[in-house]
Tab-separated table of C-alpha atoms in Angstrom:
chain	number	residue	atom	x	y	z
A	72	UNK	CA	29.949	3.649	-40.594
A	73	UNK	CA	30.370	5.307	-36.920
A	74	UNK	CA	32.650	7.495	-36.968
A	75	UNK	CA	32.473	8.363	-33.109
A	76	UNK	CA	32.429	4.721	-32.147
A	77	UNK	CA	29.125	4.582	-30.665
A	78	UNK	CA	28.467	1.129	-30.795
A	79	UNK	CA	30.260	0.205	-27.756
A	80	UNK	CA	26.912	-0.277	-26.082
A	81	UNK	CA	25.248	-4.076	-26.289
A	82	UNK	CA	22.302	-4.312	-27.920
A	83	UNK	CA	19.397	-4.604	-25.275
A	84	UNK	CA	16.669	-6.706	-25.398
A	85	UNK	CA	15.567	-7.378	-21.970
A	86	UNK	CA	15.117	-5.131	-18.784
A	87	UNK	CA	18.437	-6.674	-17.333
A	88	UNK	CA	20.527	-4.786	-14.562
A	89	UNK	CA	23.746	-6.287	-15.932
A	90	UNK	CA	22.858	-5.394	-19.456
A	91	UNK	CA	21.352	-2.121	-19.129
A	92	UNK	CA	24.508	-0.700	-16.887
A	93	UNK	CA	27.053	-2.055	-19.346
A	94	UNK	CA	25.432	-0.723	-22.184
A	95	UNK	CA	24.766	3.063	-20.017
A	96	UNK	CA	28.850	2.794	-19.435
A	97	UNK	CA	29.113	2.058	-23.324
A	98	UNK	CA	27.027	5.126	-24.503
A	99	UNK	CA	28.792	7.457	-21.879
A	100	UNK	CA	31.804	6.190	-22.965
A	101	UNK	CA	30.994	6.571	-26.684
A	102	UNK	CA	29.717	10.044	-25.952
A	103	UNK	CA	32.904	11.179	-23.770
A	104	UNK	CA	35.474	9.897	-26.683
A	105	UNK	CA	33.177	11.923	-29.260
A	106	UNK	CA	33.156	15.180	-27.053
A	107	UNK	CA	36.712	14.878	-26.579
A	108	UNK	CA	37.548	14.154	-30.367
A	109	UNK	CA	35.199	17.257	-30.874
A	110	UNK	CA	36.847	19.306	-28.362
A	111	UNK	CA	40.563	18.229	-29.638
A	112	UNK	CA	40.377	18.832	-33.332
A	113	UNK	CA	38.767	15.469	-34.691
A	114	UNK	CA	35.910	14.668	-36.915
A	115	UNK	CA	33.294	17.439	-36.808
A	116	UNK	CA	30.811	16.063	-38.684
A	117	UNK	CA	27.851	16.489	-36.582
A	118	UNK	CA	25.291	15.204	-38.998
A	119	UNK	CA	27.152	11.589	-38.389
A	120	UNK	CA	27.502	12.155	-34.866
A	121	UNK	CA	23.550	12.848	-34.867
A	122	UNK	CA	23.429	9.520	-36.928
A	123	UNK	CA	25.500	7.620	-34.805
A	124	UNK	CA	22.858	8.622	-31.853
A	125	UNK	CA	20.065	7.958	-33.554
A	126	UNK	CA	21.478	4.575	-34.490
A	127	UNK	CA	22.417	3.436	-31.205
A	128	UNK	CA	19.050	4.703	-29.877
A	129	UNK	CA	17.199	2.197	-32.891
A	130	UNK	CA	19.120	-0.510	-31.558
A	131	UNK	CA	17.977	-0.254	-27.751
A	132	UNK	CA	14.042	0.545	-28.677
A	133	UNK	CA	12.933	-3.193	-27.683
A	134	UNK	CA	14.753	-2.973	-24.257
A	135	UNK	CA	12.928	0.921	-23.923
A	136	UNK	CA	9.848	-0.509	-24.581
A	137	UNK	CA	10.400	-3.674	-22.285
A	138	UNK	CA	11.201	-1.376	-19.435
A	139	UNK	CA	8.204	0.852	-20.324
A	140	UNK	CA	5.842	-2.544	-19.879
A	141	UNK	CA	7.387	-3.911	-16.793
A	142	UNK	CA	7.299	-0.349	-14.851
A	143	UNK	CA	3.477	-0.153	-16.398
A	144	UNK	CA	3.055	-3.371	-14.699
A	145	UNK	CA	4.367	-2.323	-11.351
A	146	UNK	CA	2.663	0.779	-11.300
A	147	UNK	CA	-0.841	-1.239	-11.411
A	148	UNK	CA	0.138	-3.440	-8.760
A	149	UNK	CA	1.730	-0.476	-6.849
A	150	UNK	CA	-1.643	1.273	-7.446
A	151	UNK	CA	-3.854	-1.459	-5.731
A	152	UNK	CA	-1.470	-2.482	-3.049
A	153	UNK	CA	-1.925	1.383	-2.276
A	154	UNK	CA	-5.390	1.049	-2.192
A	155	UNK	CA	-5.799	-1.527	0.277
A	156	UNK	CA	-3.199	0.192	2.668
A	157	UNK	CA	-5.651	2.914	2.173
A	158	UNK	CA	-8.443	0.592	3.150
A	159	UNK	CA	-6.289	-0.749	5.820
A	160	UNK	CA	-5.283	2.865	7.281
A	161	UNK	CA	-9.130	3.549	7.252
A	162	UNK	CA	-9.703	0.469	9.777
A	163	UNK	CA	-6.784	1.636	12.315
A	164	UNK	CA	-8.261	5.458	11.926
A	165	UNK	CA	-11.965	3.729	13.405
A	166	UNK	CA	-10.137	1.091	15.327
A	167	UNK	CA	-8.363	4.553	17.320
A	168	UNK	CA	-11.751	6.130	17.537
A	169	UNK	CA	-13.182	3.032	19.339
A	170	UNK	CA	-10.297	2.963	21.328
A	171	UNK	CA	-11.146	6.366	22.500
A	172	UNK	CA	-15.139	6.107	23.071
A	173	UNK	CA	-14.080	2.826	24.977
A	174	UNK	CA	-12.031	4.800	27.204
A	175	UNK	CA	-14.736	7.410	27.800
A	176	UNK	CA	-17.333	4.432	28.610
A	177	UNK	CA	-14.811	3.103	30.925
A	178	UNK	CA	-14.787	6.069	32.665
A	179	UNK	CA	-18.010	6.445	32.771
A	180	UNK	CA	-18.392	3.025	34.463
A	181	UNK	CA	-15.741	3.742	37.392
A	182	UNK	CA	-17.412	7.169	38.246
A	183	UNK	CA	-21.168	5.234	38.153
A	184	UNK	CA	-19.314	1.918	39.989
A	185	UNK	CA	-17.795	4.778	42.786
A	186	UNK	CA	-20.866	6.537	43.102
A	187	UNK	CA	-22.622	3.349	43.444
A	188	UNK	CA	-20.718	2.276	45.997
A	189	UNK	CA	-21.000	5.750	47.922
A	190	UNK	CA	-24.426	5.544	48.059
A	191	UNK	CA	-24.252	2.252	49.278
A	192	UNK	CA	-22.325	2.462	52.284
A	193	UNK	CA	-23.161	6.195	53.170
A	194	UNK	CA	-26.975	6.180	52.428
A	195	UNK	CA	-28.951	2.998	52.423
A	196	UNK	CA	-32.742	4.884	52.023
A	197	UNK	CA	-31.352	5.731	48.113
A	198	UNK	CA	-32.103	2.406	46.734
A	199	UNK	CA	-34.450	3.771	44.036
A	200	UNK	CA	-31.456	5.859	42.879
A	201	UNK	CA	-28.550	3.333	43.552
A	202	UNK	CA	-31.077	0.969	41.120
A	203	UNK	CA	-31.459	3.465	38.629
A	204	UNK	CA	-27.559	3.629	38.408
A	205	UNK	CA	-26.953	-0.374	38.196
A	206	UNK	CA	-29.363	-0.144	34.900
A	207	UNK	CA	-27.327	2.718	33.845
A	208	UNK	CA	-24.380	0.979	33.621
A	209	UNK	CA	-25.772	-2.421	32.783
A	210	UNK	CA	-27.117	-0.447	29.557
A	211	UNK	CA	-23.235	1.281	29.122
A	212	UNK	CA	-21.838	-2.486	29.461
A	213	UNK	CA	-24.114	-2.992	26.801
A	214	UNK	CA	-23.470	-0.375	24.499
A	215	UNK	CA	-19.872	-1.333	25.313
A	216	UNK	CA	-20.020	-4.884	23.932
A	217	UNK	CA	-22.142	-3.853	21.617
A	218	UNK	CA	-19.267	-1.374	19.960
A	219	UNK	CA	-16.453	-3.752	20.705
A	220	UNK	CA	-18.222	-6.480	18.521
A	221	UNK	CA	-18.893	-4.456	15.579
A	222	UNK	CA	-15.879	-3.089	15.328
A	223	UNK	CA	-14.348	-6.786	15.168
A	224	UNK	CA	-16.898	-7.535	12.700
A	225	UNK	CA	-15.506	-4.478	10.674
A	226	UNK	CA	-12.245	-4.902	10.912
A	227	UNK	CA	-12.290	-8.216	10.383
A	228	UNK	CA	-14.568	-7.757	6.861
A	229	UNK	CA	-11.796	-5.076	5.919
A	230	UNK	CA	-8.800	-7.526	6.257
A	231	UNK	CA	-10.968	-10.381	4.433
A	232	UNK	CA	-11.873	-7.922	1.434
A	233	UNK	CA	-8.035	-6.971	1.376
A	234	UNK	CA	-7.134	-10.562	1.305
A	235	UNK	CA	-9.833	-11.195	-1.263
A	236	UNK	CA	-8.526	-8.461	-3.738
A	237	UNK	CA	-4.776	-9.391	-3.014
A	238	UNK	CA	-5.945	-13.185	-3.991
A	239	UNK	CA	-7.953	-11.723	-7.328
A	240	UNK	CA	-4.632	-10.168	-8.431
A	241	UNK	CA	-2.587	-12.685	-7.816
A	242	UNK	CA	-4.670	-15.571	-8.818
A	243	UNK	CA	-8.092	-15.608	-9.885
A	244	UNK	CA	-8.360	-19.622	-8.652
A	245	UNK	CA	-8.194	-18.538	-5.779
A	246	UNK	CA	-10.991	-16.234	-5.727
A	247	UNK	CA	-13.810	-19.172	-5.314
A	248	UNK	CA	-12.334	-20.825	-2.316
A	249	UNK	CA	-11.935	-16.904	-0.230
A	250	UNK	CA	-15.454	-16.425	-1.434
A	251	UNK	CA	-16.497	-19.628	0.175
A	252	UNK	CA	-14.805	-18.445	3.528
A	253	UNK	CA	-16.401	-14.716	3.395
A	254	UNK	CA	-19.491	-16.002	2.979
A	255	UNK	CA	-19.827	-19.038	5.274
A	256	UNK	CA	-18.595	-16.476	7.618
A	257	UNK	CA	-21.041	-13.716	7.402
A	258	UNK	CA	-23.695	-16.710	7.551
A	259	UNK	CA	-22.937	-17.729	10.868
């Protein structure tokens, strides 16, 4: 028996919207009338009022439990999606640093492309030194193809190993075929 009329709520099964906010409107509803018949001189039984809680409570346990699984699901997923952000965040952070010891060389190459041509049309017996500065930056070129290409390489390995864990997750098939790619790539 309920005497505060509790078992408005549905019985839940399943983590479904619908469901779970009729049977939330149920219990508040179920709670309200009992306060009220409380408040205005009704039953006072408490010990079946505690009953009728623990009742409806026993009823919704699978749907608890469902809704326990599912968010433990989502938080694993959550949890590696946030790691390869992370990953991914890591890349842009180097990618910026590049960006910025790119800019220096480039500076570096108009001040020794300036002075070069200074020397060139205001002192022609400097050769030795206007030499020394078109190795100079020959060797900065260098160094500056040299960073651009491994940072490619890097960010390029980052976005594959993202790809590659999103692919595990999702479907371990799929794991053979990216592994193929990945490697036939760092082969070349």
């Amino acid at each position: 028996m309920d005497p505060y009329n509790l078992n408005t709520g549905p019985t839940h099964t399943t983590p479904s919207s619908t469901s779970s906010s009729t049977g939330n409107r149920g219990a508040f509803r179920a709670s309200e009338s009992a306060s009220t018949s409380l408040r205005t001189g009704g039953p006072t039984n408490i010990l079946a009022f505690l009953e009728s809680v623990s009742a409806y409570c026993a009823r919704n346990t699978d749907f608890l439990e469902s809704v326990s699984a599912y968010c433990a699901r989502n938080a694993d997923f959550l949890h590696r999606i946030h790691r390869i952000f992370d990953a991914f965040d890591a890349a842009h952070a180097r990618a910026e640093r590049t960006e910025a010891r790119n800019a220096q060389l480039e500076h570096q190459l108009l001040t020794a492309q300036n002075t070069i041509v200074f020397l060139r049309q205001n002192d022609f017996e400097q050769q030795g030194r206007i030499q020394e500065l078109e190795r100079a930056l020959a060797e900065r070129r260098r160094e500056q193809r040299t960073a651009w290409i491994e940072d490619a390489v890097r960010i390029v390995g980052w976005v594959l190993l993202g790809i590659y864990a999103l692919a595990f997750w999702i479907d371990k098939g799929a794991v053979e075929a990216i592994g193929h790619v990945y490697k036939y790539l760092f082969c070349l």
